[in-house]
C-alpha cells in the first residue's frame, strides 16, 4: 500500500504580504497608487457574483467572506448580481466570476479588459481594479477565472496573502490580523502541472481512527463527506486539484452517497489508485457487490466488465480522471502468465466502456491515466502500447528512487506524463511509515 506525495504551493513570508513562493504579491496593508481597498476604515467592500456561476465558485466566496471577517473583524456583504441596483449604493465592490458568465462578459466589454492571457487556459485568473464596470459603479476590483478553479484560486490567493494559511484548520496556524487590506493587480496560471494531488493510503490507525472520532457519532464510515469537505478545502487552498481517496477499508462512492457530489461541488477532480480501475474502490467494492466472484480477467471478464461499467456510470456526472489497467487482488501482479495481450484487451475494454457511458464521445477527450507500477512498467518496456491520449504515470521504486522518466520520444505524447511518488510504504520487502 502507498501514500502518494503531492505537489503543493508552500507559503513563504514576502515583503508585502504572505505569498506563495514564485507568486507576485496581490495584497498590501497600506494604500498605494493603484491599490484597491478590500477593507479600509472598518468597512469591507461588498462582493458581487453572477447567480449563474458555478456552485463551486459561490461556495468559495463564502470562505472568502469568512476569511475577511477572521482577519479584519468586519463582514463583507455578498450579493448575487441581477441588475445595477443589486450593488450596494455608493460602494466599490469586488466582483468575482468565471470568464464565460454573463456578468463577467459584460464587464470585460464595458471596461475594455484584455483577457487574452486567461481565455481558454486551465486554472488561471487575473485580478485588477477597473473603472466603470457596471452602470453606477465608478470602480471595482475584478477577479476573473478562466474556469471555476481559476476563480477559486484567485480568492484563496488573496486570502493566503492577507493572512489565512491553508493550514488554519488542520494545523491550527494562527490567522494574522489586519485593520486594512488592499488588493493589487496580479495574474497567476496556468499551472505547469495539470493535475496535482495526493493519495490517502496507509490510513490506519492514525487518520482513520481520528476521522471516526471527529466526523461520526461512533458508527458509520469515517471517510464521509464531512471529513472530505475539510480535506477538499485544504487541497484547494494549496492549489491541489486531484485526489485518490482512502481505500484500505473505504469505498469512496459507497460509504457516503454524498462523497462524489461533494468533491464536484468543491471543484476537486477525483480518481482512484493504480490498483483501482474505473473509479471503483477495489477490492472492497468488488467483494461487496460481487461476492464469491474471482478477480480474474481470463475466467470472469463479463462480470468484471460490468463492474467497470458501473463505476464509470456512477462517476459520469462528476469531474474525474479515470485510472485504466488492472492488477491482481491485493495489489499484486495479475498472474504469472500475465502478458501484454491481456493488458491490451483490458484497456481496450475499459476505453470501449467509457465511449459507451459518455454516449459515443471520442474517448480521447475523457481524461485517463495508466500507472506504470512495478511489473506494469516492465510490460510497457517490453512493447505494451499505451493509447496516445492516456497519461503515463511514472513511479518510484517505493523508496523514493524514480525508476525512469519519459524518453525524448515520449515527451510529446498527447496524454503527457506524471509522477507517483511515495512518502511512505507498506509492503514487501519492508514497511516504512510516518510517525502519524
Short mmCIF file of C-alpha atoms in Angstrom, two decimals:
data_model
loop_
_atom_site.label_atom_id
_atom_site.label_comp_id
_atom_site.label_asym_id
_atom_site.label_seq_id
_atom_site.Cartn_x
_atom_site.Cartn_y
_atom_site.Cartn_z
CA UNK A 1 0.00 0.00 0.00
CA UNK A 2 1.12 3.56 -0.65
CA UNK A 3 0.72 7.19 0.23
CA UNK A 4 1.22 9.43 -2.79
CA UNK A 5 3.07 12.70 -2.36
CA UNK A 6 1.53 15.93 -3.60
CA UNK A 7 2.94 18.93 -5.45
CA UNK A 8 1.96 21.75 -3.10
CA UNK A 9 2.21 25.52 -3.01
CA UNK A 10 4.43 26.29 0.00
CA UNK A 11 3.89 29.60 1.82
CA UNK A 12 6.81 31.97 2.37
CA UNK A 13 6.99 35.38 4.01
CA UNK A 14 7.05 38.13 1.39
CA UNK A 15 7.86 41.77 1.94
CA UNK A 16 4.31 42.97 1.38
CA UNK A 17 2.12 40.07 2.43
CA UNK A 18 2.20 36.32 2.89
CA UNK A 19 2.58 34.97 -0.65
CA UNK A 20 3.25 31.59 -2.18
CA UNK A 21 6.76 31.02 -3.49
CA UNK A 22 7.07 32.35 -7.02
CA UNK A 23 3.81 34.29 -6.83
CA UNK A 24 3.66 38.05 -7.30
CA UNK A 25 2.13 40.00 -4.42
CA UNK A 26 -1.61 40.54 -4.74
CA UNK A 27 -2.11 42.22 -1.34
CA UNK A 28 -0.72 45.06 0.73
CA UNK A 29 -1.76 46.52 4.08
CA UNK A 30 -1.45 50.20 3.19
CA UNK A 31 -2.85 52.26 0.36
CA UNK A 32 -0.72 52.93 -2.70
CA UNK A 33 -1.22 54.08 -6.25
CA UNK A 34 -3.49 51.58 -7.99
CA UNK A 35 -4.35 49.58 -4.86
CA UNK A 36 -7.97 48.72 -4.10
CA UNK A 37 -9.44 48.72 -0.57
CA UNK A 38 -10.79 45.31 0.41
CA UNK A 39 -11.06 46.61 3.97
CA UNK A 40 -10.45 50.22 4.96
CA UNK A 41 -11.72 52.41 7.82
CA UNK A 42 -13.52 49.44 9.32
CA UNK A 43 -15.59 48.72 6.21
CA UNK A 44 -15.29 45.82 3.78
CA UNK A 45 -16.00 46.07 0.06
CA UNK A 46 -19.12 44.13 -0.95
CA UNK A 47 -18.61 41.00 -3.06
CA UNK A 48 -20.63 40.58 -6.25
CA UNK A 49 -21.15 37.30 -8.09
CA UNK A 50 -23.20 36.10 -11.05
CA UNK A 51 -26.01 33.79 -9.86
CA UNK A 52 -25.37 31.56 -12.88
CA UNK A 53 -21.73 30.95 -11.94
CA UNK A 54 -20.51 27.56 -10.77
CA UNK A 55 -21.71 26.47 -7.31
CA UNK A 56 -18.02 25.79 -6.61
CA UNK A 57 -17.27 29.50 -7.01
CA UNK A 58 -20.20 30.53 -4.82
CA UNK A 59 -19.04 28.15 -2.08
CA UNK A 60 -15.50 29.57 -2.19
CA UNK A 61 -16.92 33.11 -1.94
CA UNK A 62 -18.41 32.02 1.38
CA UNK A 63 -14.90 31.06 2.55
CA UNK A 64 -13.56 34.40 1.33
CA UNK A 65 -16.17 36.28 3.37
CA UNK A 66 -15.22 34.29 6.48
CA UNK A 67 -11.52 34.90 5.82
CA UNK A 68 -12.01 38.67 5.68
CA UNK A 69 -14.00 38.55 8.91
CA UNK A 70 -11.29 36.47 10.61
CA UNK A 71 -8.53 38.87 9.56
CA UNK A 72 -10.19 42.28 9.73
CA UNK A 73 -13.15 41.72 12.10
CA UNK A 74 -15.67 43.00 9.57
CA UNK A 75 -18.01 41.04 7.30
CA UNK A 76 -18.37 41.96 3.63
CA UNK A 77 -21.80 41.72 2.10
CA UNK A 78 -22.07 39.05 -0.61
CA UNK A 79 -24.61 39.77 -3.34
CA UNK A 80 -25.80 37.93 -6.44
CA UNK A 81 -25.95 40.39 -9.30
CA UNK A 82 -29.27 40.71 -11.13
CA UNK A 83 -29.17 44.41 -12.09
CA UNK A 84 -27.13 47.53 -11.24
CA UNK A 85 -29.48 48.02 -8.31
CA UNK A 86 -28.01 44.83 -6.79
CA UNK A 87 -24.79 46.67 -5.97
CA UNK A 88 -24.90 48.50 -2.63
CA UNK A 89 -25.29 52.20 -3.43
CA UNK A 90 -22.08 54.20 -3.48
CA UNK A 91 -19.87 51.16 -2.99
CA UNK A 92 -16.77 49.96 -4.80
CA UNK A 93 -17.28 46.19 -4.96
CA UNK A 94 -15.13 43.12 -5.51
CA UNK A 95 -16.57 41.22 -8.49
CA UNK A 96 -15.66 37.55 -8.81
CA UNK A 97 -16.54 35.11 -11.55
CA UNK A 98 -15.57 32.82 -14.38
CA UNK A 99 -14.90 34.31 -17.78
CA UNK A 100 -17.93 32.80 -19.51
CA UNK A 101 -20.61 34.17 -17.16
CA UNK A 102 -22.88 37.00 -18.38
CA UNK A 103 -21.71 39.38 -15.64
CA UNK A 104 -18.02 38.94 -16.40
CA UNK A 105 -18.60 39.10 -20.14
CA UNK A 106 -20.40 42.42 -19.74
CA UNK A 107 -17.61 43.82 -17.54
CA UNK A 108 -14.92 42.74 -20.00
CA UNK A 109 -16.80 44.68 -22.69
CA UNK A 110 -17.67 47.73 -20.56
CA UNK A 111 -14.19 48.13 -19.07
CA UNK A 112 -12.39 47.13 -22.29
CA UNK A 113 -10.40 44.47 -20.46
CA UNK A 114 -7.76 42.41 -22.24
CA UNK A 115 -8.41 38.82 -21.13
CA UNK A 116 -6.48 37.03 -23.86
CA UNK A 117 -3.97 35.87 -21.24
CA UNK A 118 -6.56 33.72 -19.48
CA UNK A 119 -9.04 32.85 -22.24
CA UNK A 120 -9.05 29.08 -22.83
CA UNK A 121 -6.43 28.49 -20.15
CA UNK A 122 -6.53 25.93 -17.33
CA UNK A 123 -6.98 27.22 -13.74
CA UNK A 124 -5.82 30.75 -14.49
CA UNK A 125 -7.01 34.05 -13.06
CA UNK A 126 -6.43 37.77 -13.43
CA UNK A 127 -7.31 40.28 -10.70
CA UNK A 128 -7.25 44.03 -11.15
CA UNK A 129 -9.01 47.30 -10.48
CA UNK A 130 -11.29 48.53 -13.28
CA UNK A 131 -13.25 51.69 -13.97
CA UNK A 132 -16.99 51.85 -14.74
CA UNK A 133 -17.57 48.08 -14.92
CA UNK A 134 -21.29 48.38 -14.17
CA UNK A 135 -23.72 51.26 -14.54
CA UNK A 136 -23.49 53.41 -11.43
CA UNK A 137 -20.21 51.83 -10.24
CA UNK A 138 -17.16 54.03 -10.75
CA UNK A 139 -14.57 51.41 -9.78
CA UNK A 140 -14.35 47.78 -8.75
CA UNK A 141 -11.80 45.04 -8.24
CA UNK A 142 -12.49 42.11 -10.54
CA UNK A 143 -11.20 38.56 -10.13
CA UNK A 144 -11.76 36.66 -13.36
CA UNK A 145 -11.11 32.93 -13.59
CA UNK A 146 -10.55 31.06 -16.84
CA UNK A 147 -12.62 28.29 -15.26
CA UNK A 148 -14.13 27.55 -11.86
CA UNK A 149 -10.85 26.62 -10.19
CA UNK A 150 -9.17 29.64 -11.70
CA UNK A 151 -11.70 31.86 -9.96
CA UNK A 152 -11.44 29.86 -6.72
CA UNK A 153 -7.65 30.06 -6.71
CA UNK A 154 -7.90 33.83 -7.18
CA UNK A 155 -9.91 34.09 -3.96
CA UNK A 156 -7.65 31.75 -2.00
CA UNK A 157 -4.53 33.52 -3.27
CA UNK A 158 -5.79 36.77 -1.75
CA UNK A 159 -6.82 35.00 1.48
CA UNK A 160 -3.40 33.42 1.90
CA UNK A 161 -1.62 36.69 1.22
CA UNK A 162 -3.69 38.70 3.68
CA UNK A 163 -3.16 36.21 6.47
CA UNK A 164 -5.19 32.98 6.29
CA UNK A 165 -2.89 29.98 5.98
CA UNK A 166 -4.25 26.98 4.05
CA UNK A 167 -3.47 25.07 7.27
CA UNK A 168 -5.53 27.31 9.59
CA UNK A 169 -7.86 24.40 10.48
CA UNK A 170 -5.72 21.29 10.04
CA UNK A 171 -2.61 22.62 11.80
CA UNK A 172 -4.12 25.46 13.87
CA UNK A 173 -1.93 28.03 12.11
CA UNK A 174 -2.87 31.40 13.65
CA UNK A 175 -4.72 33.82 11.40
CA UNK A 176 -2.98 37.17 11.03
CA UNK A 177 -4.92 40.31 12.00
CA UNK A 178 -5.01 43.47 9.90
CA UNK A 179 -7.24 46.52 10.10
CA UNK A 180 -6.73 47.40 6.43
CA UNK A 181 -6.32 45.17 3.36
CA UNK A 182 -5.61 46.43 -0.14
CA UNK A 183 -5.62 44.40 -3.35
CA UNK A 184 -3.09 44.82 -6.15
CA UNK A 185 -3.11 43.76 -9.77
CA UNK A 186 -1.98 40.17 -10.23
CA UNK A 187 -2.33 37.19 -12.56
CA UNK A 188 -1.48 33.55 -11.91
CA UNK A 189 -1.57 30.44 -14.06
CA UNK A 190 -1.79 28.29 -15.92
CA UNK A 191 -0.04 25.74 -13.70
CA UNK A 192 2.86 23.78 -15.16
CA UNK A 193 1.38 20.54 -13.76
CA UNK A 194 -2.25 19.99 -14.81
CA UNK A 195 -3.29 17.51 -12.10
CA UNK A 196 -1.67 17.88 -8.68
CA UNK A 197 -2.79 15.51 -5.98
CA UNK A 198 -2.34 13.17 -3.08
CA UNK A 199 -3.28 9.59 -2.25
CA UNK A 200 -4.73 8.90 1.20
CA UNK A 201 -3.27 5.48 1.92
CA UNK A 202 -1.83 3.56 4.86
CA UNK A 203 -4.54 5.47 6.69
CA UNK A 204 -4.94 3.15 9.65
CA UNK A 205 -4.50 3.57 12.57
CA UNK A 206 -3.95 7.33 12.71
CA UNK A 207 -6.13 9.04 10.09
CA UNK A 208 -8.97 6.52 10.07
CA UNK A 209 -9.30 6.44 13.86
CA UNK A 210 -9.16 10.23 14.05
CA UNK A 211 -11.80 10.62 11.33
CA UNK A 212 -14.03 8.10 13.10
CA UNK A 213 -13.83 10.17 16.26
CA UNK A 214 -14.23 13.61 14.67
CA UNK A 215 -16.72 13.04 11.85
CA UNK A 216 -19.07 10.28 13.04
CA UNK A 217 -21.11 9.56 16.13
CA UNK A 218 -19.11 6.40 16.64
CA UNK A 219 -20.76 4.44 13.86
CA UNK A 220 -20.65 4.66 10.10
CA UNK A 221 -17.82 5.17 7.65
CA UNK A 222 -15.16 7.59 8.93
CA UNK A 223 -14.30 8.96 5.50
CA UNK A 224 -17.63 10.63 4.83
CA UNK A 225 -18.48 13.91 3.12
CA UNK A 226 -17.91 15.82 6.38
CA UNK A 227 -14.31 14.59 6.50
CA UNK A 228 -13.74 15.14 2.80
CA UNK A 229 -15.23 18.66 2.91
CA UNK A 230 -12.44 19.71 5.24
CA UNK A 231 -9.86 17.97 3.07
CA UNK A 232 -11.20 19.44 -0.18
CA UNK A 233 -11.00 22.96 1.21
CA UNK A 234 -7.38 22.38 2.25
CA UNK A 235 -6.48 20.98 -1.16
CA UNK A 236 -7.96 23.96 -2.99
CA UNK A 237 -6.24 26.44 -0.68
CA UNK A 238 -2.99 24.65 -1.54
CA UNK A 239 -3.92 24.77 -5.26
CA UNK A 240 -4.19 20.98 -5.32
CA UNK A 241 -6.96 19.71 -7.59
CA UNK A 242 -6.81 15.90 -7.61
CA UNK A 243 -7.37 13.12 -5.06
CA UNK A 244 -7.10 9.37 -4.76
CA UNK A 245 -9.31 8.70 -1.71
CA UNK A 246 -8.68 6.48 1.31
CA UNK A 247 -9.13 2.83 0.37
CA UNK A 248 -7.82 0.38 2.97
CA UNK A 249 -11.28 -0.10 4.43
CA UNK A 250 -13.00 2.63 2.45
CA UNK A 251 -15.26 2.84 -0.59
CA UNK A 252 -15.44 6.49 -1.60
CA UNK A 253 -18.52 6.17 -3.80
CA UNK A 254 -20.35 3.79 -1.45
CA UNK A 255 -19.53 4.72 2.14
CA UNK A 256 -21.31 8.06 1.81
CA UNK A 257 -23.52 8.76 -1.23
CA UNK A 258 -22.61 12.45 -0.89
CA UNK A 259 -18.85 11.94 -1.30
CA UNK A 260 -18.65 12.17 -5.09
CA UNK A 261 -21.13 15.05 -5.30
CA UNK A 262 -19.24 16.91 -2.57
CA UNK A 263 -15.95 16.57 -4.47
CA UNK A 264 -17.58 18.02 -7.57
CA UNK A 265 -19.24 20.80 -5.54
CA UNK A 266 -15.87 21.88 -4.19
CA UNK A 267 -14.15 21.54 -7.56
CA UNK A 268 -11.90 18.54 -6.89
CA UNK A 269 -11.06 16.07 -9.65
CA UNK A 270 -11.47 12.54 -8.31
CA UNK A 271 -9.51 9.49 -9.31
CA UNK A 272 -8.63 6.09 -7.88
CA UNK A 273 -5.29 4.48 -7.22
CA UNK A 274 -3.23 2.38 -9.59
CA UNK A 275 -4.91 -0.83 -8.35
CA UNK A 276 -8.48 0.53 -8.54
CA UNK A 277 -9.55 0.90 -12.18
CA UNK A 278 -12.56 2.80 -13.48
CA UNK A 279 -13.50 4.83 -10.40
CA UNK A 280 -14.21 1.85 -8.13
CA UNK A 281 -12.67 1.08 -4.74
CA UNK A 282 -11.10 -2.28 -5.44
CA UNK A 283 -11.03 -4.86 -3.91
CA UNK A 284 -13.60 -3.65 -1.34
CA UNK A 285 -16.38 -2.86 -3.79
CA UNK A 286 -15.81 -5.99 -5.83
CA UNK A 287 -16.04 -8.14 -2.70
CA UNK A 288 -19.20 -6.34 -1.58
CA UNK A 289 -21.15 -6.33 -4.83
CA UNK A 290 -19.73 -9.45 -6.49
CA UNK A 291 -19.33 -11.88 -3.55
CA UNK A 292 -17.58 -15.10 -4.39
CA UNK A 293 -16.51 -13.85 -7.81
CA UNK A 294 -12.90 -14.18 -8.93
CA UNK A 295 -10.90 -11.07 -9.79
CA UNK A 296 -9.61 -12.82 -12.89
CA UNK A 297 -9.91 -11.37 -16.38
CA UNK A 298 -9.43 -14.75 -18.07
CA UNK A 299 -12.30 -16.50 -16.29
CA UNK A 300 -14.55 -13.62 -15.24
CA UNK A 301 -14.25 -10.96 -17.93
CA UNK A 302 -18.02 -10.48 -18.27
CA UNK A 303 -18.63 -9.68 -14.59
CA UNK A 304 -15.53 -7.50 -14.26
CA UNK A 305 -16.58 -5.59 -17.38
CA UNK A 306 -19.96 -4.92 -15.78
CA UNK A 307 -18.19 -3.84 -12.59
CA UNK A 308 -16.07 -1.35 -14.53
CA UNK A 309 -19.15 -0.08 -16.39
CA UNK A 310 -20.99 0.62 -13.15
CA UNK A 311 -18.03 2.62 -11.87
CA UNK A 312 -17.92 4.79 -14.99
CA UNK A 313 -21.68 5.33 -14.91
CA UNK A 314 -21.59 6.41 -11.27
CA UNK A 315 -18.77 8.89 -11.90
CA UNK A 316 -20.15 10.27 -15.18
CA UNK A 317 -21.77 13.41 -13.67
CA UNK A 318 -18.56 14.45 -11.95
CA UNK A 319 -15.11 15.66 -12.99
CA UNK A 320 -12.93 12.56 -12.92
CA UNK A 321 -9.58 11.23 -14.11
CA UNK A 322 -10.10 7.54 -14.86
CA UNK A 323 -7.42 5.04 -13.89
CA UNK A 324 -7.12 2.29 -16.50
CA UNK A 325 -5.28 -1.02 -16.46
CA UNK A 326 -5.58 -3.74 -13.83
CA UNK A 327 -3.59 -5.52 -11.13
CA UNK A 328 -4.36 -8.64 -9.14
CA UNK A 329 -6.41 -8.70 -5.96
CA UNK A 330 -4.38 -7.36 -3.06
CA UNK A 331 -2.29 -5.08 -5.29
CA UNK A 332 -0.15 -7.84 -6.79
CA UNK A 333 0.58 -8.80 -10.41
CA UNK A 334 -2.42 -10.33 -12.17
CA UNK A 335 -0.84 -13.73 -12.62
CA UNK A 336 2.43 -15.36 -13.55
CA UNK A 337 1.28 -15.72 -17.14
CA UNK A 338 0.02 -12.15 -17.48
CA UNK A 339 1.14 -10.77 -20.82
CA UNK A 340 0.96 -7.72 -23.00
CA UNK A 341 -2.02 -9.06 -24.95
CA UNK A 342 -4.07 -9.46 -21.76
CA UNK A 343 -3.49 -5.86 -20.64
CA UNK A 344 -4.23 -4.58 -24.14
CA UNK A 345 -7.59 -6.36 -24.01
CA UNK A 346 -8.36 -4.96 -20.54
CA UNK A 347 -7.60 -1.37 -21.52
CA UNK A 348 -9.39 -1.68 -24.87
CA UNK A 349 -12.47 -2.90 -22.99
CA UNK A 350 -12.23 -0.05 -20.48
CA UNK A 351 -11.99 2.52 -23.26
CA UNK A 352 -14.99 1.00 -25.02
CA UNK A 353 -16.90 1.28 -21.73
CA UNK A 354 -16.01 4.97 -21.50
CA UNK A 355 -17.11 5.53 -25.09
CA UNK A 356 -20.48 3.94 -24.37
CA UNK A 357 -21.02 5.61 -20.99
CA UNK A 358 -20.23 9.03 -22.48
CA UNK A 359 -22.67 8.44 -25.35
CA UNK A 360 -20.20 7.92 -28.14
CA UNK A 361 -17.89 10.77 -27.13
CA UNK A 362 -14.37 10.48 -28.53
CA UNK A 363 -12.68 8.50 -25.75
CA UNK A 364 -9.53 10.59 -26.20
CA UNK A 365 -11.42 13.52 -24.61
CA UNK A 366 -12.16 11.54 -21.42
CA UNK A 367 -9.19 12.02 -19.03
CA UNK A 368 -7.39 8.72 -18.34
CA UNK A 369 -4.20 7.68 -16.58
CA UNK A 370 -2.25 4.43 -16.57
CA UNK A 371 0.09 3.93 -13.65
CA UNK A 372 3.29 2.10 -14.63
CA UNK A 373 3.68 0.49 -11.22
CA UNK A 374 6.15 -2.35 -10.64
CA UNK A 375 5.64 -5.04 -13.30
CA UNK A 376 3.41 -2.77 -15.45
CA UNK A 377 6.44 -0.65 -16.37
CA UNK A 378 8.21 -3.82 -17.45
CA UNK A 379 5.30 -4.69 -19.74
CA UNK A 380 5.44 -1.17 -21.20
CA UNK A 381 9.16 -1.50 -21.88
CA UNK A 382 8.54 -4.91 -23.45
CA UNK A 383 6.29 -3.33 -26.06
CA UNK A 384 2.92 -2.71 -24.42
CA UNK A 385 1.36 0.10 -26.47
CA UNK A 386 -0.48 2.72 -24.42
CA UNK A 387 -3.03 4.88 -26.27
CA UNK A 388 -1.54 8.29 -27.11
CA UNK A 389 -4.14 10.22 -25.10
CA UNK A 390 -3.64 8.26 -21.86
CA UNK A 391 -1.34 9.87 -19.30
CA UNK A 392 1.64 7.70 -18.34
CA UNK A 393 2.16 7.84 -14.59
CA UNK A 394 5.78 7.01 -13.80
CA UNK A 395 6.51 5.61 -10.35
CA UNK A 396 9.41 5.47 -7.93
CA UNK A 397 10.69 2.14 -6.58
CA UNK A 398 8.59 2.58 -3.38
CA UNK A 399 11.64 4.02 -1.62
CA UNK A 400 11.92 7.39 -3.32
CA UNK A 401 14.06 6.50 -6.34
CA UNK A 402 12.39 7.29 -9.66
CA UNK A 403 12.78 4.29 -11.93
CA UNK A 404 12.78 6.35 -15.10
CA UNK A 405 11.34 9.45 -16.74
CA UNK A 406 9.91 9.83 -20.25
CA UNK A 407 12.36 9.43 -23.10
CA UNK A 408 12.70 12.17 -25.72
CA UNK A 409 10.39 10.14 -27.96
CA UNK A 410 7.72 10.11 -25.24
CA UNK A 411 7.66 13.71 -24.05
CA UNK A 412 5.26 14.96 -26.73
CA UNK A 413 2.56 12.37 -26.17
CA UNK A 414 -0.91 13.95 -26.13
CA UNK A 415 -1.66 12.37 -22.75
CA UNK A 416 1.57 13.60 -21.24
CA UNK A 417 3.17 12.09 -18.17
CA UNK A 418 3.10 12.30 -14.40
CA UNK A 419 4.88 11.01 -11.32
CA UNK A 420 3.56 8.87 -8.47
CA UNK A 421 5.99 9.30 -5.57
CA UNK A 422 5.91 7.54 -2.21
CA UNK A 423 6.45 9.29 1.09
CA UNK A 424 5.61 6.12 2.99
CA UNK A 425 5.20 2.48 2.07
CA UNK A 426 3.54 -0.65 3.44
CA UNK A 427 4.53 -3.78 1.57
CA UNK A 428 7.28 -6.23 0.73
CA UNK A 429 10.17 -6.30 1.49
CA UNK A 430 9.70 -3.83 4.38
CA UNK A 431 7.40 -1.08 5.60
CA UNK A 432 8.16 2.48 6.49
CA UNK A 433 5.59 4.98 7.72
CA UNK A 434 5.46 8.48 9.06
CA UNK A 435 5.11 8.92 12.79
CA UNK A 436 1.49 9.95 12.39
#
